[in-house]
mmCIF file of C-alpha atoms in Angstrom:
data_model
loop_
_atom_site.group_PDB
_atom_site.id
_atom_site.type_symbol
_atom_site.label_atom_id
_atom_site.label_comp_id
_atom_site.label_asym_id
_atom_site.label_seq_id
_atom_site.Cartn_x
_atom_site.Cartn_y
_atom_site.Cartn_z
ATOM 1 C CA UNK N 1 89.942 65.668 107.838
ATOM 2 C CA UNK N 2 88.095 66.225 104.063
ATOM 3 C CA UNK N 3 86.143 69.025 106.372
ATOM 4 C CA UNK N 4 89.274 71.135 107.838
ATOM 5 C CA UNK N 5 90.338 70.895 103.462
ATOM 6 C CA UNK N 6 86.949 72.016 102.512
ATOM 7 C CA UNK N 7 87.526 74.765 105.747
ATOM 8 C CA UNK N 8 90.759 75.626 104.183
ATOM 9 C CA UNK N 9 89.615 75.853 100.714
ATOM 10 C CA UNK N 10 86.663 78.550 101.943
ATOM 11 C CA UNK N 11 89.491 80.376 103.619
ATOM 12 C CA UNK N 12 91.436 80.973 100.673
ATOM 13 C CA UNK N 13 88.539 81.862 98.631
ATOM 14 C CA UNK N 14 87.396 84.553 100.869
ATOM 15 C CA UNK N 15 90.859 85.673 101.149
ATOM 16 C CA UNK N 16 91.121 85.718 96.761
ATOM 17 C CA UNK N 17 87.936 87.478 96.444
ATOM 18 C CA UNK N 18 88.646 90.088 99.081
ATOM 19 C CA UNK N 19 92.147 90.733 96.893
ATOM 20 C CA UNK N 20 90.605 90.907 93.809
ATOM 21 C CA UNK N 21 87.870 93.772 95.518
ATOM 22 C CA UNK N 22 90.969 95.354 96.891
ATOM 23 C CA UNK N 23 92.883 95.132 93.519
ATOM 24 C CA UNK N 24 89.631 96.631 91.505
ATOM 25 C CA UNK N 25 88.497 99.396 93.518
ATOM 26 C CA UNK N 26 92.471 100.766 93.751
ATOM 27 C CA UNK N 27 92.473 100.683 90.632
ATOM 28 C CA UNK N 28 89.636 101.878 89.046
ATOM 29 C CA UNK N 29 90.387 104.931 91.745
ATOM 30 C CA UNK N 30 93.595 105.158 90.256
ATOM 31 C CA UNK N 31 92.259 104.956 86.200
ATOM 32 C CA UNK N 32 90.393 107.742 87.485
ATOM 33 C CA UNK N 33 92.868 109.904 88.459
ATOM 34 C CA UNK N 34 95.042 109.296 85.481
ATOM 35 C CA UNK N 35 92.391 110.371 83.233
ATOM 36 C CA UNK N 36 91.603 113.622 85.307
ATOM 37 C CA UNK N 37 95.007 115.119 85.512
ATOM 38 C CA UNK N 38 94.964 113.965 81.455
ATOM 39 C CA UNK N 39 92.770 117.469 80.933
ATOM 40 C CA UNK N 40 94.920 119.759 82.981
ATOM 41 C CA UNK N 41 97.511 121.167 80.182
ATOM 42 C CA UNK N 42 98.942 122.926 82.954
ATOM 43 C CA UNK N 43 100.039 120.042 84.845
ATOM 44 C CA UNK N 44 101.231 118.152 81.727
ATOM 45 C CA UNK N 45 103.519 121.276 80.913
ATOM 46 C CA UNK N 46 104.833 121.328 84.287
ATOM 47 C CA UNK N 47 105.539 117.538 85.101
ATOM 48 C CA UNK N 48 107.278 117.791 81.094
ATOM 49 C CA UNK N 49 109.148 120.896 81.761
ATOM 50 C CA UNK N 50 110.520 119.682 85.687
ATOM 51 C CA UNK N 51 111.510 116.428 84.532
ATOM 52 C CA UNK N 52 113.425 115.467 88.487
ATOM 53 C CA UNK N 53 109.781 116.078 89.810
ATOM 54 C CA UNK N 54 108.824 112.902 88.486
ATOM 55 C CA UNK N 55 112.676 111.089 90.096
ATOM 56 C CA UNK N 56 111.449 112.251 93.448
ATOM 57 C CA UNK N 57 107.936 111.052 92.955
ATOM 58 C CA UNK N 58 109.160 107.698 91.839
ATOM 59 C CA UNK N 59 111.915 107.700 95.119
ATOM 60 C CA UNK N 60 109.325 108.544 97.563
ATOM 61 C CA UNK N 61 107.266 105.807 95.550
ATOM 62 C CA UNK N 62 109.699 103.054 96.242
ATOM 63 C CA UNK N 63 110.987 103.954 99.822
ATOM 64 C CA UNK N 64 106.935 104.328 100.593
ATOM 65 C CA UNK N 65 106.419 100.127 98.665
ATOM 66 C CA UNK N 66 109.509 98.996 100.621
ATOM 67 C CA UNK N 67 109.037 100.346 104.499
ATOM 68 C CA UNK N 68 105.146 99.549 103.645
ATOM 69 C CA UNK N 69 105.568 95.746 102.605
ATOM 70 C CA UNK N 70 108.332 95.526 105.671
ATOM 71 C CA UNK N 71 106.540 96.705 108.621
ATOM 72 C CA UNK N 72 102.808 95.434 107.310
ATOM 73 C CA UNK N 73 102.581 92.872 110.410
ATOM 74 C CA UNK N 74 103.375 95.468 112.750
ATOM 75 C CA UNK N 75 100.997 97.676 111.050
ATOM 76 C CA UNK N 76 98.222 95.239 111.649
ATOM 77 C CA UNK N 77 98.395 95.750 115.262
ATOM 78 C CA UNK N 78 97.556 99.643 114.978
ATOM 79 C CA UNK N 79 94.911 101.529 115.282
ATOM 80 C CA UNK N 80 92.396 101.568 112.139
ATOM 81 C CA UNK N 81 93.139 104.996 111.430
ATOM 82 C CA UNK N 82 96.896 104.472 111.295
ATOM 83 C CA UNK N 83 96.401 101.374 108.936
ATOM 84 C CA UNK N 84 93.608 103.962 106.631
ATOM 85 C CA UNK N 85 96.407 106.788 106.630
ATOM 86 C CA UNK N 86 99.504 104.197 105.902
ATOM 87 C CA UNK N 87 97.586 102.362 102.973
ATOM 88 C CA UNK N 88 96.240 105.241 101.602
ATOM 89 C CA UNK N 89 99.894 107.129 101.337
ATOM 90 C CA UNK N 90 101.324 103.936 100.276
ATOM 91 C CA UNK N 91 98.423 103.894 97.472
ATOM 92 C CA UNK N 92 98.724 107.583 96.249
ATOM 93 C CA UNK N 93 102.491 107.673 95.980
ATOM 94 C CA UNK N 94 102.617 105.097 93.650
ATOM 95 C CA UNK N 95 99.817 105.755 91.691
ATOM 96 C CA UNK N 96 101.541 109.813 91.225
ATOM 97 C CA UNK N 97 105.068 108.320 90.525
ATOM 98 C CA UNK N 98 103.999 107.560 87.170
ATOM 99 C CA UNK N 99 100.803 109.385 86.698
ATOM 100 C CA UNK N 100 102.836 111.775 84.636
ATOM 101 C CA UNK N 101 100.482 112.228 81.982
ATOM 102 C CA UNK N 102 101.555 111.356 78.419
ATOM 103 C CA UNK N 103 102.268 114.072 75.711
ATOM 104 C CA UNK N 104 99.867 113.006 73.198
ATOM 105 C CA UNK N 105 97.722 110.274 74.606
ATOM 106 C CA UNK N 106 94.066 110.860 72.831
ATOM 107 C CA UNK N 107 91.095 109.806 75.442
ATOM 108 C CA UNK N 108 90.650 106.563 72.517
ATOM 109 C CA UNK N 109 94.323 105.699 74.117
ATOM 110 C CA UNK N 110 93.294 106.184 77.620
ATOM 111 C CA UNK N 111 90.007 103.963 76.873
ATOM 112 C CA UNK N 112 91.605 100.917 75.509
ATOM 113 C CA UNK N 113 94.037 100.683 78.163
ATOM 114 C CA UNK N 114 91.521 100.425 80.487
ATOM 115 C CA UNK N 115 89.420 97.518 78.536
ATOM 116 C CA UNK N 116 93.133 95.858 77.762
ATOM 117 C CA UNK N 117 94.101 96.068 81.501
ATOM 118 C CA UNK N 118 91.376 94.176 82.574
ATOM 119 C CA UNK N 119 90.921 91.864 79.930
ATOM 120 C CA UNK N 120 94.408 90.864 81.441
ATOM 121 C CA UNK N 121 92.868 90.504 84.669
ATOM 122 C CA UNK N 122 90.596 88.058 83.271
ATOM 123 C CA UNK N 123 92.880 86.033 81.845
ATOM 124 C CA UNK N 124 94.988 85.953 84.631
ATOM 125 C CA UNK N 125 92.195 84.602 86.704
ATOM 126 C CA UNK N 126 91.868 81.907 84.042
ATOM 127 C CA UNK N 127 94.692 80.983 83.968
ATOM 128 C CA UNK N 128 95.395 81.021 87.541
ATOM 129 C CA UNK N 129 92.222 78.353 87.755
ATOM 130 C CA UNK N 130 93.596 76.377 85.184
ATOM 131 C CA UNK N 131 97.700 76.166 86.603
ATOM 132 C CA UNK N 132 96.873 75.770 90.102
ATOM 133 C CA UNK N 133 95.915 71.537 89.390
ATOM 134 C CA UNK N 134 99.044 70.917 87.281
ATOM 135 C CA UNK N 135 101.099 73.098 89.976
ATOM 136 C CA UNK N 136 102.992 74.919 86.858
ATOM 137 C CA UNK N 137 103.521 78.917 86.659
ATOM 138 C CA UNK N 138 103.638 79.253 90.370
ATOM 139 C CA UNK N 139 106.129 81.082 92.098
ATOM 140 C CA UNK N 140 108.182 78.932 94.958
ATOM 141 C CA UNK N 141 106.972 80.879 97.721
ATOM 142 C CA UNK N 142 105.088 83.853 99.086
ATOM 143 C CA UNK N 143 108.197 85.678 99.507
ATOM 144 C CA UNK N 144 109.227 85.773 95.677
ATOM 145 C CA UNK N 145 106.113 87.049 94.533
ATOM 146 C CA UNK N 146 106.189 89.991 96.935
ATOM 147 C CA UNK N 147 109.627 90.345 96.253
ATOM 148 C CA UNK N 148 109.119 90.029 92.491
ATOM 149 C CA UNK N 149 106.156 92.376 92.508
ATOM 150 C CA UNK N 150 108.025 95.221 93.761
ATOM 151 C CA UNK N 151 110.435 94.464 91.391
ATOM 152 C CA UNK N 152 108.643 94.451 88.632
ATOM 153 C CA UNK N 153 106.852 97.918 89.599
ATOM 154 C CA UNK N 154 109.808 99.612 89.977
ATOM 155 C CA UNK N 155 111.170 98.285 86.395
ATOM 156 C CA UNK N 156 108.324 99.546 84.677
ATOM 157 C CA UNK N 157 108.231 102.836 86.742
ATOM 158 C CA UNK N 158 111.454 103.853 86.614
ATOM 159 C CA UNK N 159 111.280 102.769 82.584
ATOM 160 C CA UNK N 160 108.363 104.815 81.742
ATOM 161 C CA UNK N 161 109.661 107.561 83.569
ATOM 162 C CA UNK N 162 112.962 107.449 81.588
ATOM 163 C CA UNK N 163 111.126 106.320 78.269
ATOM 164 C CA UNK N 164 108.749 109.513 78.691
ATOM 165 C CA UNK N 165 111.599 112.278 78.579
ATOM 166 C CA UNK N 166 113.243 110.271 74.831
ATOM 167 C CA UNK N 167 113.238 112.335 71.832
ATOM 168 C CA UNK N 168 112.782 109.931 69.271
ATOM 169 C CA UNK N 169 109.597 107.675 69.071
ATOM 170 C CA UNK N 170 111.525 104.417 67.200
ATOM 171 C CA UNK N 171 113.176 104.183 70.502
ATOM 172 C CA UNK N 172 110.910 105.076 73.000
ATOM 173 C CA UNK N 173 107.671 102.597 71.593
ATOM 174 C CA UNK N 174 109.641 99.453 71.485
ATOM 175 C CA UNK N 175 111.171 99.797 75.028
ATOM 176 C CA UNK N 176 108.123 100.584 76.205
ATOM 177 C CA UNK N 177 106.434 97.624 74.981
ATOM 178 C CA UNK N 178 109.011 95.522 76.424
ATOM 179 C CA UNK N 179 108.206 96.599 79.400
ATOM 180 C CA UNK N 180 104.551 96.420 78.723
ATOM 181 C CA UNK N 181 105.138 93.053 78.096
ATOM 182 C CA UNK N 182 107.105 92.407 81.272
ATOM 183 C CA UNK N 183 104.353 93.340 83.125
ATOM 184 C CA UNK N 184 101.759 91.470 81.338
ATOM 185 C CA UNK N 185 103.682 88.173 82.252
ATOM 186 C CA UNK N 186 103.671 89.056 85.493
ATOM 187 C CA UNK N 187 100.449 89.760 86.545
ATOM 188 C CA UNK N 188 99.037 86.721 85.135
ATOM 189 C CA UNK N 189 101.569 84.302 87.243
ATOM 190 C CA UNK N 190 100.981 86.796 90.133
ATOM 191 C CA UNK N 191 97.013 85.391 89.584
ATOM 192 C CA UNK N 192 98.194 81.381 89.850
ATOM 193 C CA UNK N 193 100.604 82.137 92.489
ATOM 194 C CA UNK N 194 97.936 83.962 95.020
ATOM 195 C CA UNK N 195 95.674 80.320 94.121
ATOM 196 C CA UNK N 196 98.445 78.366 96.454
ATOM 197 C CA UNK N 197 97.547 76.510 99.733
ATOM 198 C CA UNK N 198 99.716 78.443 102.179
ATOM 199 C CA UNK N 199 99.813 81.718 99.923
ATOM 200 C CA UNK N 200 97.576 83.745 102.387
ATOM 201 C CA UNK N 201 98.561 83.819 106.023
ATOM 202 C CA UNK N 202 95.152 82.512 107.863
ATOM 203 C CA UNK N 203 96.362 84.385 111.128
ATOM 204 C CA UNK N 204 97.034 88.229 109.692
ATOM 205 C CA UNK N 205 93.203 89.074 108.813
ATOM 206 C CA UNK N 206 94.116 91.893 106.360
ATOM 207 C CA UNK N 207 96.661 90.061 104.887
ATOM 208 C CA UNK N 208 94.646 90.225 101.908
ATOM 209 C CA UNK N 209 94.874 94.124 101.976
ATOM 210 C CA UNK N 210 98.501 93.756 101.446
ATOM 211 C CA UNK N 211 98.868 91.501 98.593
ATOM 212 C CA UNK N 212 95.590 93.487 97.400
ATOM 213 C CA UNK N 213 97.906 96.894 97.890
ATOM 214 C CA UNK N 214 100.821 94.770 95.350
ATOM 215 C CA UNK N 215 98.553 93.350 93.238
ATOM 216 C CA UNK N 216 97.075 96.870 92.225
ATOM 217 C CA UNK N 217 100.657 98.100 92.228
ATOM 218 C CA UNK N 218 101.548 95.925 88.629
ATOM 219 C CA UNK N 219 97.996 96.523 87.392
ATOM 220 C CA UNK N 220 97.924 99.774 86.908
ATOM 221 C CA UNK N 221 102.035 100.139 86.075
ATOM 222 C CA UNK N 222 100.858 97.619 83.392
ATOM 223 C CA UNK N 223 97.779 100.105 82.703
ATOM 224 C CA UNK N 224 100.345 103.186 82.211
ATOM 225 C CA UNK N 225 102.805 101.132 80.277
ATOM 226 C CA UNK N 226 99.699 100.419 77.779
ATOM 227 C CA UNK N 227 98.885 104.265 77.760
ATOM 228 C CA UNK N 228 102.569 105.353 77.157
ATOM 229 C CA UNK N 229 103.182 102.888 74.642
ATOM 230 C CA UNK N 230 100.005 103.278 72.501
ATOM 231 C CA UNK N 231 100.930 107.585 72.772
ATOM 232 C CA UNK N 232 104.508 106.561 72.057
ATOM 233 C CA UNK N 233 103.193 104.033 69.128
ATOM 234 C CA UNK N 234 100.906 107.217 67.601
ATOM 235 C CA UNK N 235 104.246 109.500 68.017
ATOM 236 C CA UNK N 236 106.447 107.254 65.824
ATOM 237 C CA UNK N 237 103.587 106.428 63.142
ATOM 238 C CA UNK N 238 103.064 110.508 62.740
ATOM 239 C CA UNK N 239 106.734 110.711 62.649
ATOM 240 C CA UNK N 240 107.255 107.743 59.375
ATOM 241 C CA UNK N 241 104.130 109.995 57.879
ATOM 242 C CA UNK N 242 105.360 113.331 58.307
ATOM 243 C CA UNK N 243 108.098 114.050 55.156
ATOM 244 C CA UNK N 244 111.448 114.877 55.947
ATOM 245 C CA UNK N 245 112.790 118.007 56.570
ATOM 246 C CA UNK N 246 115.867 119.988 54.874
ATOM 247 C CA UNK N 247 119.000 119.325 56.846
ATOM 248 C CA UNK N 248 119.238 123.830 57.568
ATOM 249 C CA UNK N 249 116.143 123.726 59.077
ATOM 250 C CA UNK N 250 116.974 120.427 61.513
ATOM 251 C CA UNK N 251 120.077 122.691 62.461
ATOM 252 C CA UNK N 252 118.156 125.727 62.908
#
């Protein structure tokens, strides 16, 4: 018996470090992206001037999450190259639904994102470690956090999206970091939750791929919310610093 536990506790290692490789290399890939299409001006004028290019990214986005997540065990059963070409349309339509670059985000912005988002990542993992003994911050079952995670994705998407097209910056920064914050809750019970017994399913091999592929999914949301809410945080400080002007020239 104390050797099919130790068995079972390998098991779930292998299957948490295999996530968190998963988790990573997504989204380092996706970082990467975000601060490529950051130097086109081009494609920052266009995504600001078409604003329903960025609705129909963010429906393709969720219909792509939702048929994904749903049909993942019969997925498992195809071909490798059908499982490469599913995960990797699954991965690039949600990292372009809200890749729309932000108007003034300085590189500084895009850098400290990226050290924040996984300093979060480390914390989650300690914390995970810490809540799994005393069996508090975890999630019922498998099913909510899935449920939960796409949830929380398409909150934050569908908020920076909205959040990204406001005129004034004394709105648009604190709802933001609400849903900044949202996220940051989140991810860290998402951590303690992937630490239960009977989280992973032992039989599915890749199962880890898919709670990799959901994991990623409110790391880098939470990595764009902290890029759109430090640009929308430098908007609204520039606006209390630049002096008012005439009330004919605000008409004009």
């Amino acid at each position: 018996m104390p050797r099919e536990t130790e068995n079972e506790g390998s098991t779930k290692h292998r299957f948490l470090c295999k996530t968190y490789f998963v988790t990573v290399l997504m989204l380092l890939v996706g970082q990467a992206q975000v601060i490529l299409a950051m130097q086109f001006e081009a494609l920052k004028k266009f995504l600001r001037d078409y604003y329903y290019v960025s609705l129909m990214q963010f429906f393709i986005s969720f219909i792509s999450i939702q048929l994904y997540v749903f049909f993942y065990h019969i997925l498992e059963q195809k071909a490798l190259w059908v499982r490469i070409v599913c995960g990797l349309w699954t991965f690039e339509s949600n990292t372009i639904s809200i890749m729309k670059p932000a108007k003034k985000a300085p590189n500084e912005c895009l850098g400290l994102s990226w050290i924040m988002t996984f300093v979060i990542m480390g914390l989650s993992i300690c914390y995970g470690n810490l809540a799994v003994p005393h069996k508090r911050g975890l999630f019922l079952t498998r099913h909510n956090v899935i449920r939960w995670s796409e949830r929380i994705f398409v909150l934050t998407s569908f908020g920076i999206i909205v959040c990204s097209e406001m005129k004034r910056a004394s709105i648009e920064f604190p709802t933001l970091f609400i849903y900044t914050m949202v996220s940051n809750v989140f991810v860290v019970i998402f951590a303690a939750s992937m630490r239960k017994p009977d989280f992973y399913h032992d039989e599915s091999p890749g199962d880890f791929i898919l709670i990799g592929q959901l994991y990623y999914l409110n790391f880098y949301a939470l990595y764009m919310g902290y890029v759109w809410t430090m640009a929308a945080g430098l908007d609204w400080y520039q606006d209390l610093k630049r002096p008012k002007e005439p009330a004919v020239t605000e008409e004009e």
